[in-house]
PDB file of C-alpha atoms in Angstrom:
ATOM      1  CA  MET A   1     -77.925-156.799  44.263  1.00 49.00           C
ATOM      2  CA  ASP A   2     -78.159-159.860  46.506  1.00 56.00           C
ATOM      3  CA  ASN A   3     -75.734-163.515  46.719  1.00 69.00           C
ATOM      4  CA  ARG A   4     -77.818-164.912  43.941  1.00 72.00           C
ATOM      5  CA  GLU A   5     -77.730-162.502  41.992  1.00 75.00           C
ATOM      6  CA  GLN A   6     -74.359-161.956  42.193  1.00 73.00           C
ATOM      7  CA  THR A   7     -73.623-166.368  41.551  1.00 79.00           C
ATOM      8  CA  ALA A   8     -75.706-165.728  38.675  1.00 82.00           C
ATOM      9  CA  GLN A   9     -73.409-162.585  36.837  1.00 82.00           C
ATOM     10  CA  HIS A  10     -70.684-164.211  37.606  1.00 83.00           C
ATOM     11  CA  LEU A  11     -71.819-167.426  36.144  1.00 87.00           C
ATOM     12  CA  LYS A  12     -72.612-166.292  32.516  1.00 88.00           C
ATOM     13  CA  PHE A  13     -69.224-164.359  32.623  1.00 89.00           C
ATOM     14  CA  SER A  14     -67.526-167.702  33.263  1.00 89.00           C
ATOM     15  CA  ILE A  15     -69.503-169.105  31.012  1.00 90.00           C
ATOM     16  CA  ALA A  16     -68.895-166.382  28.904  1.00 90.00           C
ATOM     17  CA  TYR A  17     -65.165-166.400  28.845  1.00 90.00           C
ATOM     18  CA  SER A  18     -64.741-169.850  28.610  1.00 90.00           C
ATOM     19  CA  PHE A  19     -66.618-169.791  25.298  1.00 91.00           C
ATOM     20  CA  TRP A  20     -64.555-166.761  24.284  1.00 91.00           C
ATOM     21  CA  TYR A  21     -61.699-168.883  25.384  1.00 91.00           C
ATOM     22  CA  GLU A  22     -61.965-171.842  23.861  1.00 91.00           C
ATOM     23  CA  LYS A  23     -63.137-170.357  20.670  1.00 91.00           C
ATOM     24  CA  PHE A  24     -59.742-168.981  20.353  1.00 92.00           C
ATOM     25  CA  MET A  25     -57.875-171.723  20.956  1.00 92.00           C
ATOM     26  CA  TYR A  26     -59.524-173.645  17.735  1.00 91.00           C
ATOM     27  CA  LYS A  27     -58.930-170.680  15.881  1.00 91.00           C
ATOM     28  CA  PHE A  28     -55.094-171.198  16.767  1.00 91.00           C
ATOM     29  CA  PHE A  29     -54.770-174.284  17.016  1.00 91.00           C
ATOM     30  CA  GLY A  30     -56.635-174.629  13.136  1.00 90.00           C
ATOM     31  CA  ARG A  31     -54.609-172.090  12.085  1.00 91.00           C
ATOM     32  CA  LEU A  32     -51.509-173.429  13.234  1.00 91.00           C
ATOM     33  CA  ASP A  33     -52.557-176.963  11.130  1.00 91.00           C
ATOM     34  CA  LYS A  34     -53.277-174.990   8.602  1.00 90.00           C
ATOM     35  CA  LEU A  35     -49.882-173.055   8.540  1.00 90.00           C
ATOM     36  CA  ALA A  36     -48.099-176.871   8.987  1.00 90.00           C
ATOM     37  CA  ALA A  37     -49.080-178.117   5.887  1.00 90.00           C
ATOM     38  CA  LEU A  38     -49.020-175.125   3.338  1.00 91.00           C
ATOM     39  CA  ILE A  39     -45.592-175.113   4.686  1.00 90.00           C
ATOM     40  CA  LEU A  40     -44.718-178.317   3.617  1.00 89.00           C
ATOM     41  CA  MET A  41     -46.728-178.118   0.893  1.00 89.00           C
ATOM     42  CA  LEU A  42     -44.426-175.371  -0.471  1.00 90.00           C
ATOM     43  CA  VAL A  43     -41.335-177.078   0.203  1.00 88.00           C
ATOM     44  CA  ALA A  44     -42.191-179.606  -1.978  1.00 88.00           C
ATOM     45  CA  ILE A  45     -43.169-177.886  -5.086  1.00 88.00           C
ATOM     46  CA  CYS A  46     -39.713-175.790  -4.182  1.00 86.00           C
ATOM     47  CA  THR A  47     -38.047-179.479  -3.758  1.00 85.00           C
ATOM     48  CA  VAL A  48     -39.560-180.311  -7.222  1.00 84.00           C
ATOM     49  CA  ALA A  49     -39.008-177.260  -9.687  1.00 81.00           C
ATOM     50  CA  GLY A  50     -35.382-177.910  -8.234  1.00 80.00           C
ATOM     51  CA  LEU A  51     -35.385-174.831  -6.170  1.00 82.00           C
ATOM     52  CA  CYS A  52     -34.606-176.266  -2.838  1.00 80.00           C
ATOM     53  CA  SER A  53     -31.868-178.864  -2.046  1.00 82.00           C
ATOM     54  CA  ALA A  54     -32.592-182.741  -0.916  1.00 83.00           C
ATOM     55  CA  ILE A  55     -31.129-181.778   2.430  1.00 85.00           C
ATOM     56  CA  ILE A  56     -33.089-179.222   3.138  1.00 87.00           C
ATOM     57  CA  SER A  57     -36.212-179.868   2.057  1.00 86.00           C
ATOM     58  CA  GLY A  58     -35.903-183.332   4.191  1.00 87.00           C
ATOM     59  CA  LEU A  59     -35.069-180.902   7.260  1.00 89.00           C
ATOM     60  CA  ILE A  60     -37.806-178.323   7.152  1.00 88.00           C
ATOM     61  CA  ILE A  61     -40.090-181.610   6.472  1.00 88.00           C
ATOM     62  CA  THR A  62     -38.550-183.613   9.353  1.00 91.00           C
ATOM     63  CA  ILE A  63     -39.359-180.290  11.703  1.00 90.00           C
ATOM     64  CA  VAL A  64     -42.699-179.925  10.609  1.00 88.00           C
ATOM     65  CA  VAL A  65     -43.389-183.059  10.720  1.00 89.00           C
ATOM     66  CA  PHE A  66     -42.589-183.315  14.820  1.00 88.00           C
ATOM     67  CA  PHE A  67     -44.121-180.453  15.043  1.00 84.00           C
ATOM     68  CA  GLN A  68     -47.709-181.716  14.379  1.00 83.00           C
ATOM     69  CA  LEU A  69     -47.086-185.171  15.830  1.00 85.00           C
ATOM     70  CA  THR A  70     -45.817-183.377  19.247  1.00 85.00           C
ATOM     71  CA  ILE A  71     -48.382-180.368  19.051  1.00 81.00           C
ATOM     72  CA  LYS A  72     -51.110-182.302  17.445  1.00 86.00           C
ATOM     73  CA  ALA A  73     -51.974-179.289  16.921  1.00 86.00           C
ATOM     74  CA  GLY A  74     -55.429-180.340  14.795  1.00 86.00           C
ATOM     75  CA  VAL A  75     -56.493-182.713  17.157  1.00 87.00           C
ATOM     76  CA  LYS A  76     -56.344-179.551  19.622  1.00 88.00           C
ATOM     77  CA  SER A  77     -58.428-177.330  17.243  1.00 88.00           C
ATOM     78  CA  GLN A  78     -61.808-179.787  17.336  1.00 89.00           C
ATOM     79  CA  SER A  79     -61.413-180.609  20.779  1.00 89.00           C
ATOM     80  CA  ALA A  80     -61.683-176.357  21.436  1.00 88.00           C
ATOM     81  CA  LYS A  81     -64.511-176.166  18.839  1.00 89.00           C
ATOM     82  CA  ALA A  82     -66.667-179.475  20.107  1.00 89.00           C
ATOM     83  CA  ILE A  83     -66.414-177.635  23.858  1.00 90.00           C
ATOM     84  CA  TYR A  84     -66.832-173.854  22.546  1.00 88.00           C
ATOM     85  CA  HIS A  85     -70.630-175.806  20.324  1.00 90.00           C
ATOM     86  CA  LYS A  86     -71.210-176.308  24.083  1.00 90.00           C
ATOM     87  CA  TYR A  87     -70.225-173.844  26.180  1.00 90.00           C
ATOM     88  CA  LYS A  88     -72.488-171.919  23.301  1.00 89.00           C
ATOM     89  CA  SER A  89     -75.184-173.278  23.670  1.00 89.00           C
ATOM     90  CA  LEU A  90     -75.424-173.477  28.165  1.00 88.00           C
ATOM     91  CA  TYR A  91     -74.908-169.208  27.802  1.00 88.00           C
ATOM     92  CA  LEU A  92     -78.080-168.465  25.249  1.00 87.00           C
ATOM     93  CA  HIS A  93     -80.318-171.475  27.347  1.00 86.00           C
ATOM     94  CA  PHE A  94     -79.146-170.214  30.488  1.00 86.00           C
ATOM     95  CA  ASP A  95     -82.363-168.153  31.120  1.00 83.00           C
ATOM     96  CA  ASP A  96     -83.955-172.097  30.735  1.00 85.00           C
ATOM     97  CA  TYR A  97     -81.979-173.904  34.003  1.00 83.00           C
ATOM     98  CA  ASP A  98     -81.803-173.170  37.281  1.00 84.00           C
ATOM     99  CA  ILE A  99     -79.063-171.867  38.581  1.00 84.00           C
ATOM    100  CA  GLU A 100     -77.611-175.337  40.529  1.00 86.00           C
ATOM    101  CA  GLU A 101     -78.332-176.666  37.320  1.00 86.00           C
ATOM    102  CA  ILE A 102     -76.289-174.335  35.497  1.00 86.00           C
ATOM    103  CA  LYS A 103     -73.189-175.130  37.806  1.00 86.00           C
ATOM    104  CA  ASP A 104     -73.248-178.628  38.190  1.00 87.00           C
ATOM    105  CA  LYS A 105     -73.492-178.739  33.605  1.00 86.00           C
ATOM    106  CA  PHE A 106     -70.578-175.863  33.779  1.00 86.00           C
ATOM    107  CA  SER A 107     -68.737-178.032  36.060  1.00 85.00           C
ATOM    108  CA  GLU A 108     -69.123-180.670  33.817  1.00 83.00           C
ATOM    109  CA  LEU A 109     -67.573-178.391  30.866  1.00 83.00           C
ATOM    110  CA  ASP A 110     -64.977-176.756  33.243  1.00 79.00           C
ATOM    111  CA  LEU A 111     -62.846-180.689  33.774  1.00 76.00           C
ATOM    112  CA  LYS A 112     -62.563-180.764  29.713  1.00 72.00           C
ATOM    113  CA  ASP A 113     -61.359-177.586  28.847  1.00 68.00           C
ATOM    114  CA  THR A 114     -58.148-177.131  27.707  1.00 63.00           C
ATOM    115  CA  ASP A 115     -55.219-174.582  28.595  1.00 63.00           C
ATOM    116  CA  GLU A 116     -52.437-173.719  26.515  1.00 70.00           C
ATOM    117  CA  VAL A 117     -52.275-169.993  25.096  1.00 77.00           C
ATOM    118  CA  GLY A 118     -51.495-168.127  28.132  1.00 79.00           C
ATOM    119  CA  ALA A 119     -51.324-165.251  25.852  1.00 85.00           C
ATOM    120  CA  LEU A 120     -55.506-165.245  24.230  1.00 88.00           C
ATOM    121  CA  ALA A 121     -56.919-165.467  28.388  1.00 87.00           C
ATOM    122  CA  TYR A 122     -56.789-161.736  28.362  1.00 87.00           C
ATOM    123  CA  PRO A 123     -58.427-161.178  25.224  1.00 89.00           C
ATOM    124  CA  ALA A 124     -61.139-163.368  26.284  1.00 89.00           C
ATOM    125  CA  GLN A 125     -62.199-161.921  29.082  1.00 88.00           C
ATOM    126  CA  LEU A 126     -62.356-158.858  27.236  1.00 88.00           C
ATOM    127  CA  ALA A 127     -65.173-160.716  25.009  1.00 88.00           C
ATOM    128  CA  ALA A 128     -66.700-161.413  26.954  1.00 88.00           C
ATOM    129  CA  LEU A 129     -67.605-158.516  29.153  1.00 87.00           C
ATOM    130  CA  ALA A 130     -67.814-156.885  25.443  1.00 84.00           C
ATOM    131  CA  MET A 131     -70.769-160.086  25.101  1.00 85.00           C
ATOM    132  CA  LEU A 132     -72.191-159.084  28.845  1.00 84.00           C
ATOM    133  CA  GLY A 133     -72.037-155.217  28.078  1.00 80.00           C
ATOM    134  CA  MET A 134     -69.763-155.385  31.315  1.00 81.00           C
ATOM    135  CA  THR A 135     -67.968-151.756  29.530  1.00 75.00           C
ATOM    136  CA  PRO A 136     -67.971-148.062  30.300  1.00 73.00           C
ATOM    137  CA  ALA A 137     -70.117-147.474  28.178  1.00 70.00           C
ATOM    138  CA  ASN A 138     -72.620-149.048  30.655  1.00 69.00           C
ATOM    139  CA  GLY A 139     -71.497-147.858  33.450  1.00 70.00           C
ATOM    140  CA  TYR A 140     -68.759-150.395  34.371  1.00 70.00           C
ATOM    141  CA  ALA A 141     -65.558-150.083  35.421  1.00 68.00           C
ATOM    142  CA  GLU A 142     -63.184-149.445  32.490  1.00 70.00           C
ATOM    143  CA  VAL A 143     -60.387-152.862  32.562  1.00 73.00           C
ATOM    144  CA  SER A 144     -56.863-152.487  33.763  1.00 65.00           C
ATOM    145  CA  ARG A 145     -54.346-152.528  31.094  1.00 74.00           C
ATOM    146  CA  ASN A 146     -54.918-152.650  26.804  1.00 77.00           C
ATOM    147  CA  LEU A 147     -53.969-155.766  24.956  1.00 80.00           C
ATOM    148  CA  SER A 148     -50.153-156.171  24.938  1.00 84.00           C
ATOM    149  CA  VAL A 149     -48.367-156.294  21.389  1.00 85.00           C
ATOM    150  CA  LYS A 150     -48.257-159.889  21.084  1.00 87.00           C
ATOM    151  CA  GLU A 151     -51.743-160.493  22.613  1.00 87.00           C
ATOM    152  CA  GLN A 152     -52.239-158.708  19.292  1.00 86.00           C
ATOM    153  CA  LEU A 153     -50.319-160.424  17.286  1.00 89.00           C
ATOM    154  CA  ILE A 154     -51.982-163.739  18.641  1.00 88.00           C
ATOM    155  CA  LEU A 155     -55.561-162.526  17.633  1.00 88.00           C
ATOM    156  CA  LEU A 156     -54.124-161.192  14.458  1.00 89.00           C
ATOM    157  CA  PHE A 157     -52.721-164.933  13.846  1.00 89.00           C
ATOM    158  CA  ILE A 158     -56.391-165.893  13.844  1.00 87.00           C
ATOM    159  CA  GLY A 159     -58.521-163.222  12.715  1.00 87.00           C
ATOM    160  CA  GLU A 160     -59.725-162.181  15.423  1.00 85.00           C
ATOM    161  CA  ARG A 161     -61.037-158.461  16.808  1.00 79.00           C
ATOM    162  CA  ILE A 162     -62.021-157.650  20.479  1.00 77.00           C
ATOM    163  CA  GLU A 163     -65.165-154.909  20.310  1.00 68.00           C
ATOM    164  CA  TYR A 164     -64.873-154.389  23.964  1.00 62.00           C
ATOM    165  CA  GLU A 165     -66.409-150.709  23.559  1.00 55.00           C
ATOM    166  CA  PHE A 166     -69.539-152.068  21.669  1.00 38.00           C
ATOM    167  CA  SER A 167     -72.920-151.951  22.949  1.00 36.00           C
ATOM    168  CA  GLU A 168     -74.586-155.032  24.531  1.00 37.00           C
ATOM    169  CA  MET A 169     -76.146-156.867  21.796  1.00 38.00           C
ATOM    170  CA  LEU A 170     -78.884-159.362  22.198  1.00 36.00           C
ATOM    171  CA  ARG A 171     -76.286-162.112  21.478  1.00 36.00           C
ATOM    172  CA  GLY A 172     -76.879-164.838  23.552  1.00 38.00           C
ATOM    173  CA  GLN A 173     -80.608-163.702  25.673  1.00 39.00           C
ATOM    174  CA  ILE A 174     -82.787-165.380  22.672  1.00 35.00           C
ATOM    175  CA  ARG A 175     -85.924-166.343  24.843  1.00 36.00           C
ATOM    176  CA  SER A 176     -86.715-170.340  24.400  1.00 44.00           C
ATOM    177  CA  ALA A 177     -89.685-169.542  23.322  1.00 37.00           C
ATOM    178  CA  SER A 178     -88.550-167.091  20.374  1.00 41.00           C
ATOM    179  CA  LEU A 179     -85.771-169.944  19.146  1.00 46.00           C
ATOM    180  CA  ASP A 180     -89.290-172.696  19.350  1.00 47.00           C
ATOM    181  CA  MET A 181     -91.117-169.632  17.437  1.00 43.00           C
ATOM    182  CA  VAL A 182     -88.539-169.924  14.306  1.00 44.00           C
ATOM    183  CA  LYS A 183     -87.874-173.569  14.167  1.00 47.00           C
ATOM    184  CA  ASP A 184     -91.364-174.289  13.053  1.00 48.00           C
ATOM    185  CA  ASN A 185     -92.171-174.389   9.167  1.00 45.00           C
ATOM    186  CA  ASN A 186     -95.574-172.576   9.690  1.00 47.00           C
ATOM    187  CA  ALA A 187     -93.900-168.945  11.578  1.00 46.00           C
ATOM    188  CA  MET A 188     -90.919-169.155   9.562  1.00 46.00           C
ATOM    189  CA  ASN A 189     -93.003-168.315   6.618  1.00 46.00           C
ATOM    190  CA  ASN A 190     -94.743-165.485   8.762  1.00 46.00           C
ATOM    191  CA  PHE A 191     -91.225-163.534   9.193  1.00 47.00           C
ATOM    192  CA  LEU A 192     -90.800-160.936   6.964  1.00 51.00           C
ATOM    193  CA  ASN A 193     -86.856-160.379   7.496  1.00 69.00           C
ATOM    194  CA  TRP A 194     -84.620-163.219   6.032  1.00 81.00           C
ATOM    195  CA  LYS A 195     -82.816-162.518   3.640  1.00 86.00           C
ATOM    196  CA  SER A 196     -81.148-164.249   0.323  1.00 88.00           C
ATOM    197  CA  VAL A 197     -77.554-165.170  -0.285  1.00 90.00           C
ATOM    198  CA  GLU A 198     -78.456-165.076  -3.271  1.00 88.00           C
ATOM    199  CA  LYS A 199     -80.698-162.160  -3.615  1.00 88.00           C
ATOM    200  CA  ASP A 200     -79.546-159.792  -0.854  1.00 87.00           C
ATOM    201  CA  GLY A 201     -75.899-161.256  -0.107  1.00 90.00           C
ATOM    202  CA  LEU A 202     -73.944-161.844   2.539  1.00 91.00           C
ATOM    203  CA  PRO A 203     -74.364-159.905   5.588  1.00 90.00           C
ATOM    204  CA  ASP A 204     -72.030-157.057   6.648  1.00 87.00           C
ATOM    205  CA  ARG A 205     -72.524-156.857   9.905  1.00 82.00           C
ATOM    206  CA  LYS A 206     -70.445-158.871  12.683  1.00 79.00           C
ATOM    207  CA  ASP A 207     -73.046-160.211  15.147  1.00 77.00           C
ATOM    208  CA  PHE A 208     -74.803-163.596  15.134  1.00 77.00           C
ATOM    209  CA  TYR A 209     -77.374-165.054  12.845  1.00 81.00           C
ATOM    210  CA  LEU A 210     -80.020-167.554  12.891  1.00 81.00           C
ATOM    211  CA  THR A 211     -79.104-169.512   9.129  1.00 86.00           C
ATOM    212  CA  CYS A 212     -80.838-172.042   7.541  1.00 86.00           C
ATOM    213  CA  GLY A 213     -79.841-173.572   4.081  1.00 86.00           C
ATOM    214  CA  GLU A 214     -78.221-177.675   2.560  1.00 86.00           C
ATOM    215  CA  GLY A 215     -76.971-179.272   6.146  1.00 83.00           C
ATOM    216  CA  ILE A 216     -78.613-177.622   8.365  1.00 83.00           C
ATOM    217  CA  HIS A 217     -80.602-179.218  10.123  1.00 73.00           C
ATOM    218  CA  GLY A 218     -83.779-176.289  10.552  1.00 70.00           C
ATOM    219  CA  VAL A 219     -82.789-173.449  11.982  1.00 75.00           C
ATOM    220  CA  ASP A 220     -78.960-173.069  13.781  1.00 78.00           C
ATOM    221  CA  LEU A 221     -77.495-170.243  14.662  1.00 76.00           C
ATOM    222  CA  ALA A 222     -73.890-168.832  13.782  1.00 79.00           C
ATOM    223  CA  TYR A 223     -71.516-166.011  14.138  1.00 79.00           C
ATOM    224  CA  TYR A 224     -70.567-164.057  10.589  1.00 83.00           C
ATOM    225  CA  GLN A 225     -67.670-162.269  10.262  1.00 81.00           C
ATOM    226  CA  PRO A 226     -67.493-160.395   7.557  1.00 82.00           C
ATOM    227  CA  GLU A 227     -64.356-159.213   7.331  1.00 79.00           C
ATOM    228  CA  ILE A 228     -63.154-162.597   6.148  1.00 79.00           C
ATOM    229  CA  LYS A 229     -66.352-164.206   4.408  1.00 82.00           C
ATOM    230  CA  ILE A 230     -66.545-167.047   7.071  1.00 83.00           C
ATOM    231  CA  TRP A 231     -69.800-168.278   9.010  1.00 83.00           C
ATOM    232  CA  GLU A 232     -67.567-169.601  12.118  1.00 76.00           C
ATOM    233  CA  ASP A 233     -69.607-171.912  13.191  1.00 70.00           C
ATOM    234  CA  TYR A 234     -69.616-173.869   9.709  1.00 76.00           C
ATOM    235  CA  GLU A 235     -65.574-172.943   9.019  1.00 70.00           C
ATOM    236  CA  GLY A 236     -64.242-176.147   7.516  1.00 66.00           C
ATOM    237  CA  ASP A 237     -67.518-178.378   7.230  1.00 74.00           C
ATOM    238  CA  PRO A 238     -67.869-178.658   2.941  1.00 77.00           C
ATOM    239  CA  ASN A 239     -71.735-179.824   3.718  1.00 79.00           C
ATOM    240  CA  ILE A 240     -72.699-175.950   4.764  1.00 86.00           C
ATOM    241  CA  HIS A 241     -73.750-174.026   2.536  1.00 87.00           C
ATOM    242  CA  VAL A 242     -75.833-171.090   3.714  1.00 90.00           C
ATOM    243  CA  THR A 243     -78.635-170.025   1.939  1.00 89.00           C
ATOM    244  CA  HIS A 244     -81.246-167.937   3.522  1.00 88.00           C
ATOM    245  CA  TYR A 245     -80.562-165.712   7.472  1.00 88.00           C
ATOM    246  CA  MET A 246     -81.791-163.313   9.469  1.00 84.00           C
ATOM    247  CA  LEU A 247     -80.341-161.005  12.223  1.00 81.00           C
ATOM    248  CA  LEU A 248     -81.083-162.106  16.208  1.00 71.00           C
ATOM    249  CA  SER A 249     -81.881-158.341  16.586  1.00 65.00           C
ATOM    250  CA  GLU A 250     -84.739-158.572  14.331  1.00 68.00           C
ATOM    251  CA  ILE A 251     -86.720-161.222  15.427  1.00 64.00           C
ATOM    252  CA  PRO A 252     -90.350-161.067  16.082  1.00 57.00           C
ATOM    253  CA  ARG A 253     -91.110-161.385  19.665  1.00 51.00           C
ATOM    254  CA  PRO A 254     -94.144-163.215  20.592  1.00 50.00           C
ATOM    255  CA  LYS A 255     -97.408-161.629  21.463  1.00 48.00           C
TER     256      LYS A 255
END
């Protein structure tokens, strides 16, 4: 492997790592924000029902509100979401740019990174290795250690599971020709592999899918988690309703 190939590989790993780290950060702070809102709601219900004294309720509310104002979990969650979407776009179009262009774009995004939760760094590293197929199953050296208990608990909290041993998928390696083709309405009508949520149900596989539906302009890429039935890229957006989807690996290749 020459220096240019090494640079490209290291750069692609850095982008994949940043993508997963920011994604984990988005979900972590998002869950914290929802947890704080849930606690406030439960305290209010208990107070109205007479199950909790006004003093205790006031103390709990003061602590939670102070936490919200100090941590600003909601703001950090949305910031991390915006950044991780940009990293995803850069990763998906990695082959469309020159190495120097990729470096410049990555450097710009790197300045906006959030570095808050150290326990998410190693899980992000494993997720990036799995995403690139750099696993023992593919002949790569095994990582130095397993996830710690703390790291596993945080992943459980954010609803993520690291699939370090899975084989290399098509994720993020779709060529621009394929994307251009599926964005064309006439080409879309020729696909036989589009599935309907209404007729076929939601996907049963954790992976990237091309999606279309209400609130989606044309065709978009989204990651689906069947365990919790969530399209991660659309989570929290009430205006988006996926009606059709297609697994990336089932996209017909241009002849």
